[in-house]
XYZ file of C-alpha atoms in Angstrom:
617
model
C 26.438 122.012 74.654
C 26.706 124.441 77.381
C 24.533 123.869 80.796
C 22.543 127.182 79.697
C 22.344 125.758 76.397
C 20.557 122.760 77.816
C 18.502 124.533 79.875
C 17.626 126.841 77.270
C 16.357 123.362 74.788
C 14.716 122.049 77.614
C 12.636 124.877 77.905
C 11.631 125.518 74.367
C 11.151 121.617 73.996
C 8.701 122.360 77.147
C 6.633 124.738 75.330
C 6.160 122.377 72.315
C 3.270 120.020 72.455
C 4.014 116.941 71.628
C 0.654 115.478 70.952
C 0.062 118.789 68.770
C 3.165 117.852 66.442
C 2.573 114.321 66.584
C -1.005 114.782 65.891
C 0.241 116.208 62.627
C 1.022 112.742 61.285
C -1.013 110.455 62.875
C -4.663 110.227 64.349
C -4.816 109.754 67.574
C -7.046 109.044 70.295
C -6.870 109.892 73.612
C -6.732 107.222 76.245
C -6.835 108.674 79.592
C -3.772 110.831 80.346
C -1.838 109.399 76.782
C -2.680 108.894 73.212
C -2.666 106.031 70.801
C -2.712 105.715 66.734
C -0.904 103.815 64.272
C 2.791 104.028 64.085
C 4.012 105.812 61.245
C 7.227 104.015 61.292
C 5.854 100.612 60.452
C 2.997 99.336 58.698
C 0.444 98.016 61.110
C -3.372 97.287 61.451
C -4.117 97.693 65.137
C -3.100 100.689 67.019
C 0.742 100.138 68.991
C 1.972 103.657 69.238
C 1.400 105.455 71.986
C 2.103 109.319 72.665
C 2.515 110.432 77.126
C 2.238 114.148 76.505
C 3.117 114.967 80.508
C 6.252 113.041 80.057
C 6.980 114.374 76.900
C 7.806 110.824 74.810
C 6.425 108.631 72.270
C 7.199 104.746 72.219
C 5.808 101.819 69.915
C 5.189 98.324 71.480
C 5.731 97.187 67.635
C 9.101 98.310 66.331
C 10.310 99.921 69.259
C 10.611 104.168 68.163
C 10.885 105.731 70.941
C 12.263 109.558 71.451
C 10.699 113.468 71.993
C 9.016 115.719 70.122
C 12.377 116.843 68.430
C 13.270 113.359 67.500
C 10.098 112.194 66.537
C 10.566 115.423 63.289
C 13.586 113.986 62.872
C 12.383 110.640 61.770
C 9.127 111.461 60.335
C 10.238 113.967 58.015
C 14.222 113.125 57.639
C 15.550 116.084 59.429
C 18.987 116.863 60.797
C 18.904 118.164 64.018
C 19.392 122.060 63.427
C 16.718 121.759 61.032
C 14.369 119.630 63.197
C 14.388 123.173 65.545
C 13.615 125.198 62.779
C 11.420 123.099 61.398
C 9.459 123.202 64.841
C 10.089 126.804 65.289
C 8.556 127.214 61.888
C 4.966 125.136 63.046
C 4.971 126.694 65.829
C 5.914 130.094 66.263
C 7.821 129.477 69.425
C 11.236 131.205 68.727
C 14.311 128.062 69.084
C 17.273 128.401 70.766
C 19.677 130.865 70.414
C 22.608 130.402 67.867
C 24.791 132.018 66.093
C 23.361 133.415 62.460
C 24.402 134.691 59.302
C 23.577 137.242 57.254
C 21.867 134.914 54.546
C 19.819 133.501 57.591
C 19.108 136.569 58.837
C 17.526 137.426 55.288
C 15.911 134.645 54.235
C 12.718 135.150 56.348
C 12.041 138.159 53.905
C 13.056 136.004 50.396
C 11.088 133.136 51.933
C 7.934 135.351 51.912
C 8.028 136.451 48.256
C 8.608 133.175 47.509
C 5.564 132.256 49.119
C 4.012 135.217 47.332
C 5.112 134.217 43.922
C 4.244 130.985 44.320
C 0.424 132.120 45.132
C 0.686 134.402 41.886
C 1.738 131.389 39.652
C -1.093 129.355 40.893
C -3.800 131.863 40.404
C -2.449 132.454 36.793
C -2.391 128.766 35.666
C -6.260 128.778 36.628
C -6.971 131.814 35.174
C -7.454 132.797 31.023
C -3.605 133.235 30.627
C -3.482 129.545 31.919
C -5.604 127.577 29.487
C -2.341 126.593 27.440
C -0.779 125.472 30.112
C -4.098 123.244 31.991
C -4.112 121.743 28.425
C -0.821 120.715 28.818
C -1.195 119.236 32.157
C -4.156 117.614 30.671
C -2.067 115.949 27.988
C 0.131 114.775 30.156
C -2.736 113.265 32.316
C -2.055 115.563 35.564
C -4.918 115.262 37.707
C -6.413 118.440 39.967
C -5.166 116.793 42.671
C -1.834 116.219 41.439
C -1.189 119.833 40.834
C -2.297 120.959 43.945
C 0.049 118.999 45.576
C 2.736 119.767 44.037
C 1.441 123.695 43.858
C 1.842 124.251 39.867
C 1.702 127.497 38.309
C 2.241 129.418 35.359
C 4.304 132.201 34.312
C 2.564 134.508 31.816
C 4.670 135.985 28.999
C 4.814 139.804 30.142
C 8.312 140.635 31.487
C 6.870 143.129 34.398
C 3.802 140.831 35.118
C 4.836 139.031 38.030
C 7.259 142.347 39.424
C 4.019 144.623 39.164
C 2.099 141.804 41.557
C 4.878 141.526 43.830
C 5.303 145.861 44.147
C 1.160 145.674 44.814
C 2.244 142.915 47.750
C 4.992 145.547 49.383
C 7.918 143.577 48.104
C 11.113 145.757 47.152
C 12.333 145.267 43.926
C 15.614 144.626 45.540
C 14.534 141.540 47.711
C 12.291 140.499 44.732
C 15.848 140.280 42.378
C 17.930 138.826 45.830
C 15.568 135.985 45.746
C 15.981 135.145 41.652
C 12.461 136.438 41.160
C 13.126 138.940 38.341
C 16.378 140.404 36.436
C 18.298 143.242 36.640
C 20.354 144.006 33.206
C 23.884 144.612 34.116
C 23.611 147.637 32.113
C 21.697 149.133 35.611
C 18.603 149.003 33.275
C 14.692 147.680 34.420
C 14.591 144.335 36.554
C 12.160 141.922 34.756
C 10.347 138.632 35.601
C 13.041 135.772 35.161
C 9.867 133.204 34.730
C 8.088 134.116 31.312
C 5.649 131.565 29.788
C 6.563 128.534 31.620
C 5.050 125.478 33.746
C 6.399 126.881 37.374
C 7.213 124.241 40.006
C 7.699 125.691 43.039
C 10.915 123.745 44.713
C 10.257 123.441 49.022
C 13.266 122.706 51.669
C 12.724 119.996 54.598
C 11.220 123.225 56.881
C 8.341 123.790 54.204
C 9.677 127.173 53.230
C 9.231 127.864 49.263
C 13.107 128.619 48.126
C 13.348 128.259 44.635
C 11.333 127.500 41.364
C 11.949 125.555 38.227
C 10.162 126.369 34.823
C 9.448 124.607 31.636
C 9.073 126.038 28.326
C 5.877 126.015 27.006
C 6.934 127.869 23.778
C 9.400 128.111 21.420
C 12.085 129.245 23.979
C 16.070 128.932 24.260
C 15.859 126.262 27.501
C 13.774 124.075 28.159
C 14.173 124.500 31.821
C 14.889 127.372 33.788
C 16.034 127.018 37.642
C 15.644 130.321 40.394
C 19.658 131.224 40.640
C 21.611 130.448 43.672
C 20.559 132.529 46.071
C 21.002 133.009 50.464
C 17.946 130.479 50.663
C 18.911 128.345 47.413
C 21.531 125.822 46.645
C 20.667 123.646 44.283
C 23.075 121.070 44.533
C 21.819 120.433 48.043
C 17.748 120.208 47.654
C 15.537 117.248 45.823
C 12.695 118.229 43.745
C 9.908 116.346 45.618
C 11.933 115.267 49.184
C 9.459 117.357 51.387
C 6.413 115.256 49.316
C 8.170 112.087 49.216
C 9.573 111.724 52.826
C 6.539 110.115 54.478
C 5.849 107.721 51.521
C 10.018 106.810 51.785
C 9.460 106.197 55.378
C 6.547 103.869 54.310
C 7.684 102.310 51.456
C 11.169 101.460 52.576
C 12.524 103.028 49.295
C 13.166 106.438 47.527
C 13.193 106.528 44.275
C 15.508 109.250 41.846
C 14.325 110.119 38.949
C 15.424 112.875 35.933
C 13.318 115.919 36.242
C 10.436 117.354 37.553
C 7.520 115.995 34.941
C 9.036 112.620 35.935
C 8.153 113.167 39.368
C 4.892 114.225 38.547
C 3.951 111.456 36.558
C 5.190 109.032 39.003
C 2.973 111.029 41.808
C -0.159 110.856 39.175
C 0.666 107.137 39.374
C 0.685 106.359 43.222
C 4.409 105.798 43.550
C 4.994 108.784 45.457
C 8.226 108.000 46.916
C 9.988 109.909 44.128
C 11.913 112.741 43.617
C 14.750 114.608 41.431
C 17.765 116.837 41.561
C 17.465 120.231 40.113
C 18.473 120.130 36.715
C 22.067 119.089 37.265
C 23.595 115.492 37.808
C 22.855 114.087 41.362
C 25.831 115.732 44.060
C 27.193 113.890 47.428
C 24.924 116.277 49.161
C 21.639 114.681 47.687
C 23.234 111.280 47.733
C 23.343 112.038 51.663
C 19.849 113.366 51.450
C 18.779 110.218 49.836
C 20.272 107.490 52.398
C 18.243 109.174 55.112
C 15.666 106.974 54.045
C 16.964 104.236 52.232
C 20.429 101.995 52.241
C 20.067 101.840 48.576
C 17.802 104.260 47.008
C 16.507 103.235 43.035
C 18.115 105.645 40.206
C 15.354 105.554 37.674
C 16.810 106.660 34.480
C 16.032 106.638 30.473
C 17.265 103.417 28.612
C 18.983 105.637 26.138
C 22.260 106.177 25.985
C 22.141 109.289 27.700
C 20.415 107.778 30.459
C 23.393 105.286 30.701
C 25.788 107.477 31.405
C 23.898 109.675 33.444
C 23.851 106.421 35.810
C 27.607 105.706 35.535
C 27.833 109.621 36.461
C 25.867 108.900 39.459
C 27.832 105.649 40.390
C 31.071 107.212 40.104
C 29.531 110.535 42.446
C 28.233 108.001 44.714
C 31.404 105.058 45.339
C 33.653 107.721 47.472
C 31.051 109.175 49.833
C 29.228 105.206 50.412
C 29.439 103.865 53.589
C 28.929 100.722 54.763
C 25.527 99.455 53.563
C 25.028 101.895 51.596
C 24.661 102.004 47.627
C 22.412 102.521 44.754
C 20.400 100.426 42.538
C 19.658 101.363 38.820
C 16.596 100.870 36.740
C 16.970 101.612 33.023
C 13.970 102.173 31.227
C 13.350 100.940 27.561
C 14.897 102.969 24.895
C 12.260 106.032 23.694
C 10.605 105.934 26.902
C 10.617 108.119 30.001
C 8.552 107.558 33.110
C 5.587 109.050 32.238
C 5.381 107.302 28.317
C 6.557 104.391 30.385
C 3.862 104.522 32.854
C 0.910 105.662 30.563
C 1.852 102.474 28.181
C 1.921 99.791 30.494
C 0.704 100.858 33.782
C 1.672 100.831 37.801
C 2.313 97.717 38.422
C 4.637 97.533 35.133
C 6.971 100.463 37.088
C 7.189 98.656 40.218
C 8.117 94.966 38.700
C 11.106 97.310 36.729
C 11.554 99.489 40.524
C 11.879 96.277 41.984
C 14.245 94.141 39.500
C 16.526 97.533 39.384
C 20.426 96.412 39.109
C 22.593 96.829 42.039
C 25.663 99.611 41.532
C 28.089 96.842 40.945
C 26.435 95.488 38.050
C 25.929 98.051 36.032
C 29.722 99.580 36.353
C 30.368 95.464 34.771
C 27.686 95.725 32.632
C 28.939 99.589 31.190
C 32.043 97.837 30.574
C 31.875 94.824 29.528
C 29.884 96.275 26.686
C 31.831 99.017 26.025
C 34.439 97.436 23.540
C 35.866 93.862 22.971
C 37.355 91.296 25.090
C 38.185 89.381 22.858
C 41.997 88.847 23.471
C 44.106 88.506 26.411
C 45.332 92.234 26.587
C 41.748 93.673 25.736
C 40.831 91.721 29.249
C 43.538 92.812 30.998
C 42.254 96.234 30.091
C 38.540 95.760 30.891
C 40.148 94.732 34.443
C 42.066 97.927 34.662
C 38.840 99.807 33.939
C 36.682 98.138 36.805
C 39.349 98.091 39.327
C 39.462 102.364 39.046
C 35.750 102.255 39.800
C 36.853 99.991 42.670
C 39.470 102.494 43.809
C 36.963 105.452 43.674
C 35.142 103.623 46.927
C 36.641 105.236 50.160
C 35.032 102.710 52.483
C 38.375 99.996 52.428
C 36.059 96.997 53.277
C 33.514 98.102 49.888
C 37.028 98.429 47.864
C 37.853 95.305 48.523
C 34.821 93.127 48.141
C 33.913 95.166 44.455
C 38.009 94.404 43.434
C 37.147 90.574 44.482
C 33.771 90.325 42.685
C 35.254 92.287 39.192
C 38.214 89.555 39.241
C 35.674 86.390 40.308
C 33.764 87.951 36.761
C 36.396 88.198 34.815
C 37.792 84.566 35.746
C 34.102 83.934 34.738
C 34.997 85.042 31.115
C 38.370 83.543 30.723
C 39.178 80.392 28.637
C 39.071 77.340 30.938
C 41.774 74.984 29.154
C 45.035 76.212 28.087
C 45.838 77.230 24.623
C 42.293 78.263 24.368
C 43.135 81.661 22.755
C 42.362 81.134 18.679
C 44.446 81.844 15.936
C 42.016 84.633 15.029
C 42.747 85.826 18.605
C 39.439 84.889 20.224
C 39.028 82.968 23.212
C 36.465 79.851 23.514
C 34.065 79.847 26.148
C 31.168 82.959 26.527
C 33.015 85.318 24.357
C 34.673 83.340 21.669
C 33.130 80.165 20.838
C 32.434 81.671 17.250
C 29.675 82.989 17.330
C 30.523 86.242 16.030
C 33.177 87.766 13.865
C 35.240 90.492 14.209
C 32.819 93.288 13.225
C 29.976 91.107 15.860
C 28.005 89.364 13.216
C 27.358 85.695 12.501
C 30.932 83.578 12.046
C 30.647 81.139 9.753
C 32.514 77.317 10.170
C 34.942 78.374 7.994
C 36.520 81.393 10.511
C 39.117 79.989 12.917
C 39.316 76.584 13.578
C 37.277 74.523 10.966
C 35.016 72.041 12.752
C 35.205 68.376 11.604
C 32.567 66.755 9.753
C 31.031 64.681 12.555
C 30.973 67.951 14.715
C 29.218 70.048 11.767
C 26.271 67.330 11.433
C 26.099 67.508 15.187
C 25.498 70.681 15.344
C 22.580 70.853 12.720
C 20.876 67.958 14.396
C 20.948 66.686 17.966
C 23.126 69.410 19.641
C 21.156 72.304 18.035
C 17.592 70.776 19.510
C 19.492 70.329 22.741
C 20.687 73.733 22.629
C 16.988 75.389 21.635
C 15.284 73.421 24.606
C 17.732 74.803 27.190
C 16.940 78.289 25.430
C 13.491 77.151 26.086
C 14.110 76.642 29.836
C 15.472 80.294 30.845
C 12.275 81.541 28.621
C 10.266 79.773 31.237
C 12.363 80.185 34.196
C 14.904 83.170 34.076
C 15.181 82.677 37.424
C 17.832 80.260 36.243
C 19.911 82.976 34.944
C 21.488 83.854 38.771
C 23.791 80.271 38.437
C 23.534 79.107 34.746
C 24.325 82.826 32.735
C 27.328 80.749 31.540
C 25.032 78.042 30.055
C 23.397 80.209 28.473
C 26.053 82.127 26.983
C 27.894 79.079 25.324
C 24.931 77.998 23.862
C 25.394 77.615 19.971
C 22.433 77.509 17.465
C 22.424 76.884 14.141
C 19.792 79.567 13.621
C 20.875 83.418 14.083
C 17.371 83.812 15.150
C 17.638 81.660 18.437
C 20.603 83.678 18.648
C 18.962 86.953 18.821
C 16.684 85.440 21.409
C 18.990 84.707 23.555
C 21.395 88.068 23.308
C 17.772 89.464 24.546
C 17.605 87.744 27.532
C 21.157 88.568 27.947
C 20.535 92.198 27.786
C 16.939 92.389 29.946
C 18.945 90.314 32.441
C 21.958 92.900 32.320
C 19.731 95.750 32.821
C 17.124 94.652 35.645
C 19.363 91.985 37.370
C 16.901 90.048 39.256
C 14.512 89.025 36.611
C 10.935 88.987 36.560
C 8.929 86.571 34.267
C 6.346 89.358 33.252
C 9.335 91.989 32.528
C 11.452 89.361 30.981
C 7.755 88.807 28.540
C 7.274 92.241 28.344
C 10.707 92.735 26.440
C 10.692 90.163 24.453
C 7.603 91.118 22.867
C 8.542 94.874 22.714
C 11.844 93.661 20.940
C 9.389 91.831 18.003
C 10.620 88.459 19.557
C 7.116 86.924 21.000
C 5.984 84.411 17.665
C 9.788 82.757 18.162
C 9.809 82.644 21.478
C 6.402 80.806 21.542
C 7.739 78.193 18.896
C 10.975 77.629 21.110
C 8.904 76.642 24.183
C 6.445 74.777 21.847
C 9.714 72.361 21.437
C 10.194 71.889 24.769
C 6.851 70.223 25.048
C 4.635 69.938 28.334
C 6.535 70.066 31.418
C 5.620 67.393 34.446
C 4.507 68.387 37.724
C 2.238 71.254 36.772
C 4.419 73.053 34.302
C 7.080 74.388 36.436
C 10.998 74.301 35.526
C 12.301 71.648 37.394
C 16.180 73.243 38.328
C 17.905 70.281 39.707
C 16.968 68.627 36.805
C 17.920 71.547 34.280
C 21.002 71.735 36.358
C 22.315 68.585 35.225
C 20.814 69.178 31.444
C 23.474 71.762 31.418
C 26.323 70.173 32.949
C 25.464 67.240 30.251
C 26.013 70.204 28.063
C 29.226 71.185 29.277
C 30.449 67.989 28.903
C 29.757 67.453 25.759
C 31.191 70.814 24.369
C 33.930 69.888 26.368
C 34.343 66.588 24.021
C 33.664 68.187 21.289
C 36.617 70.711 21.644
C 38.681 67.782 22.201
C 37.646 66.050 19.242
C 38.706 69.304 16.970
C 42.328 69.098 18.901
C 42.008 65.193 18.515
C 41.628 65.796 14.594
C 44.807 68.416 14.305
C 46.824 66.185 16.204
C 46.520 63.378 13.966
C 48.911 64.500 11.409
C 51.733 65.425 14.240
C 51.512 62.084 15.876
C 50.445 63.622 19.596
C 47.294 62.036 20.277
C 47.794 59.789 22.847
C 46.780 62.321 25.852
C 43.974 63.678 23.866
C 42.539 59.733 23.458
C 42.687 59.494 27.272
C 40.999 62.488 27.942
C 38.179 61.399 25.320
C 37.822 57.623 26.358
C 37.281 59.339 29.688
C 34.555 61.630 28.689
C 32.660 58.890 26.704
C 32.674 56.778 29.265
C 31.095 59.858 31.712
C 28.251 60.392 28.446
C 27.570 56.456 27.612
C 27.080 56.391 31.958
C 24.249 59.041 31.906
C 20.074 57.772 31.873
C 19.267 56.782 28.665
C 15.908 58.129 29.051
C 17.013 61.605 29.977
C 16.180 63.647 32.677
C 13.573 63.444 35.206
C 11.051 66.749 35.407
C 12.547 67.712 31.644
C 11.130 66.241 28.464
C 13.128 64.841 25.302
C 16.207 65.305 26.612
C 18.730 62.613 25.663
């Protein structure tokens, strides 16, 4: 900047009080020539922040902010710089300094006004007669008074010259009224009309407070659902968040922003306390509000239905977001349950129900694995190679070389994860042992049955039934109680093998809450196994577990070695079935070595089990 161009800043910040602005956010109280309050950029209970209005700074003993009045917009409300000065010019009244504008700046003071006026004329007709419909919707939905007034609601009566007659009663042309998106004009040259006709209005703000934009939902039978204001000099909609100018304090506070679908969503989270939310306009999420959203968090929570759609939606989002990430930055995913959307969610099982999913939402990584591990069969050799192919374009979407190279090295750590660990593993049917092919399923994914692939001998059939099956249903019984053991024993619990397809159907849910919410928490973990119809089984497979020592908890060092027993023993087992083929071809002599071996590791292990787990032999 130009010496007159500092001079000129200087001056304008010089007009500005800073206690006046600050004083906006925070009480404060005035301590001889400065002021003091509680920072608003940490949580604290006695007063650290202090404001010297002749010197024109702020500084916190506690966290260390420290700037002017331009910076401290900046933070508090998550402003770039240009926009800070408007912003303040805005407040204020003071003009900023001189730059450079457009023509769609030099405009938009005019379409920001009958915004504002619309906005007032949508209000006053959802609490009027023509509203009642729409109140009773709110209502349904459990949308508080205080709720819509801070989010401004309205409602858009039916007539098509309605809102246009208000605006011409105002002094707004019909020509600015149409430049801002506020009614139609036929390309035939005919009468402009209202674009808004019988919908919920939600009146979408920028970071300076100015009204730009609306979005409307049907509220009768009408051809969309939702209707969005057209681009227009003071609208993009690829570069605003339904919400942002809300939800940028409570971000600040929180440490986290949450994304979620559409507007209602926002609403209902609002309604809830979890105002820290906000959504894109009716399209998928672009770089811009990916930007917008890392302004106040590294990894901001994507908060999407547990449908399908909702699944790819997400993968949209993680393929938008892997080329613009820098470093430390991502995003972190929480799925809801199929059928539900945040407000069903919320209204079924409550606040703290949301934040235990918010909090145990799946980092960016995981669900791009997750997405494909599940999306077809890796089964063989070349189906792997082809799930690897798949994960290592996602890796080559990430621009930032260091992020490329750590996702590549984590995909190819999984995937050794899933590989047979002894060679010749592959089955004649063409399935793997190990997590994905110890025959558990058949081709179509249902039950196999000993007959499919390799036959199992006699002794290993009885085994099964009896001792290994109990073994196998109280180590099912320890992730109930601890998932916590999922993080280094997935692989245990994968390979487990039960002679009952319902312990099996236990355990694929586990599987799936664990791939969806990553770190698991007990009450979610509960919570979906109860919504899946699972709760009397799961209650009977802890029941054979029996009472734990030491005050019920899940000893790990002690399940640790349970399941490396475990290992070993499938281990022996395997060579067993090889030791049985062999027989006939007269090649059993390494295979004998390797299972003396392994006995003599079993016969060396505590008779009586292990200590802080019960029955375990």
């Amino acid at each position: 900047m130009s010496h007159d161009g500092e001079s000129t800043l200087e001056a304008f910040k010089a007009r500005l009080s800073l206690a006046d602005i600050v004083g906006r956010h925070v009480r404060l109280t005035r301590r001889g020539r400065e002021y003091t309050g509680l920072c608003p950029f940490h949580k604290e209970k006695s007063p650290s922040f202090s404001v010297v209005e002749d010197k024109g700074f702020y500084h916190c003993f506690g966290c260390g902010a420290h700037g002017d009045v331009i910076r401290f917009v900046m933070e508090i409300e998550g402003l770039e710089f240009p926009e800070a000065l408007a912003r303040l010019a805005d407040m204020t009244g003071i003009e900023p300094p001189r730059r450079r504008v457009d023509k769609a700046e030099r405009t938009a003071p005019g379409l920001a006004e009958a915004n504002a006026a619309a906005m007032r004329f949508f209000e006053e007709r959802l609490h009027s007669s023509q509203g009642r419909g729409a109140l009773a919707y709110l209502e349904r939905r459990q949308v508080g008074h205080e709720v819509r007034e801070r989010f401004r609601l309205g409602y858009a009566p039916p007539g098509r010259h309605d809102l246009k007659g208000w605006l011409h009663e105002q002094g707004f042309a019909e020509s600015l009224a149409v430049e801002a998106g506020l009614l139609i004009r036929p390309d035939d040259g005919g009468t402009a009309y209202d674009r808004f006709r019988e919908r919920l209005v939600f009146p979408i703000e920028d970071m300076r407070g100015r009204i730009v934009g609306f979005g409307g939902r049907a509220l009768a039978d009408q051809r969309a659902k939702y209707l969005n204001s057209p681009e227009t000099p003071l609208f993009h909609k690829g570069t605003l968040l339904f919400g942002l100018p809300l939800a940028s304090r409570a971000a600040k506070e929180a440490g986290r922003i949450v994304l979620v679908e559409g507007y209602m969503d926002v609403v209902a989270m609002s309604e809830a306390g979890i105002a820290e939310t906000v959504a894109p306009l009716g399209t998928a999420v672009t770089e811009e509000q990916l930007r917008l959203l890392w302004r106040y968090a590294d990894e901001p929570v994507v908060c999407l239905d547990g449908d399908k759609a909702g699944f790819a939606a997400a993968l949209r989002a993680a393929r938008r977001a892997l080329p613009v990430m820098q470093g430390g930055q991502s995003l972190r995913f929480a799925l809801l349950p199929e059928g539900d959307d945040p407000d069903t969610f919320i209204r079924s099982r409550g606040r703290a129900a949301m934040d235990g999913l918010l909090r145990a939402a799946m980092p960016l990584s995981r669900l791009i694995w997750q997405a494909e591990l599940t999306a077809g069969p890796v089964a063989t050799p070349e189906q792997l190679a082809g799930l690897r192919q798949r994960l290592m374009d996602y890796a080559a979407l990430a621009s930032d070389h260091a992020l490329a190279g750590f996702l590549r090295q984590q995909f190819d750590e999984l995937i050794r994860a899933r590989r047979p660990q002894r060679q010749g593993a592959w089955r004649r049917d063409g399935r793997g042992s190990g997590a994905w092919g110890s025959g558990r399923h058949d081709a179509k994914g249902g039950p196999r049955s000993s007959s499919q692939g390799w036959d199992r001998s006699p002794q290993l059939g009885s085994g099964l039934q009896s001792g290994e099956a109990a073994s196998a249903i109280r180590a099912l019984a320890l992730f109930l109680l601890d998932p916590g053991l999922l993080h280094h024993h997935e692989e245990d619990l994968l390979n487990l093998e039960f002679a009952d397809p319902r312990h099996d159907r236990v355990r694929n849910e586990i599987l799936s809450c664990f791939a969806t919410h990553g770190d698991l928490d007990q009450q979610v973990l509960d919570h979906h196994l109860t919504s899946s119809g699972c709760d009397e089984l799961v209650r009977k497979v802890i029941d054979t577990l029996g009472p734990l020592p030491g005050g019920g908890a899940v000893d790990r060092v002690a399940a640790g070695q349970m399941f490396a027993t475990m290992r070993l023993r499938a281990a022996r087992n395997r060579e067993l079935e090889e030791y049985a083929s062999a027989l006939s071809e007269r090649r059993y002599t390494e295979l004998d070595v390797r299972r003396r071996s392994q006995d003599e590791l079993l016969n060396g292990l505590p008779e009586g089990g292990f200590p802080g787990l019960p029955g375990e032999k």
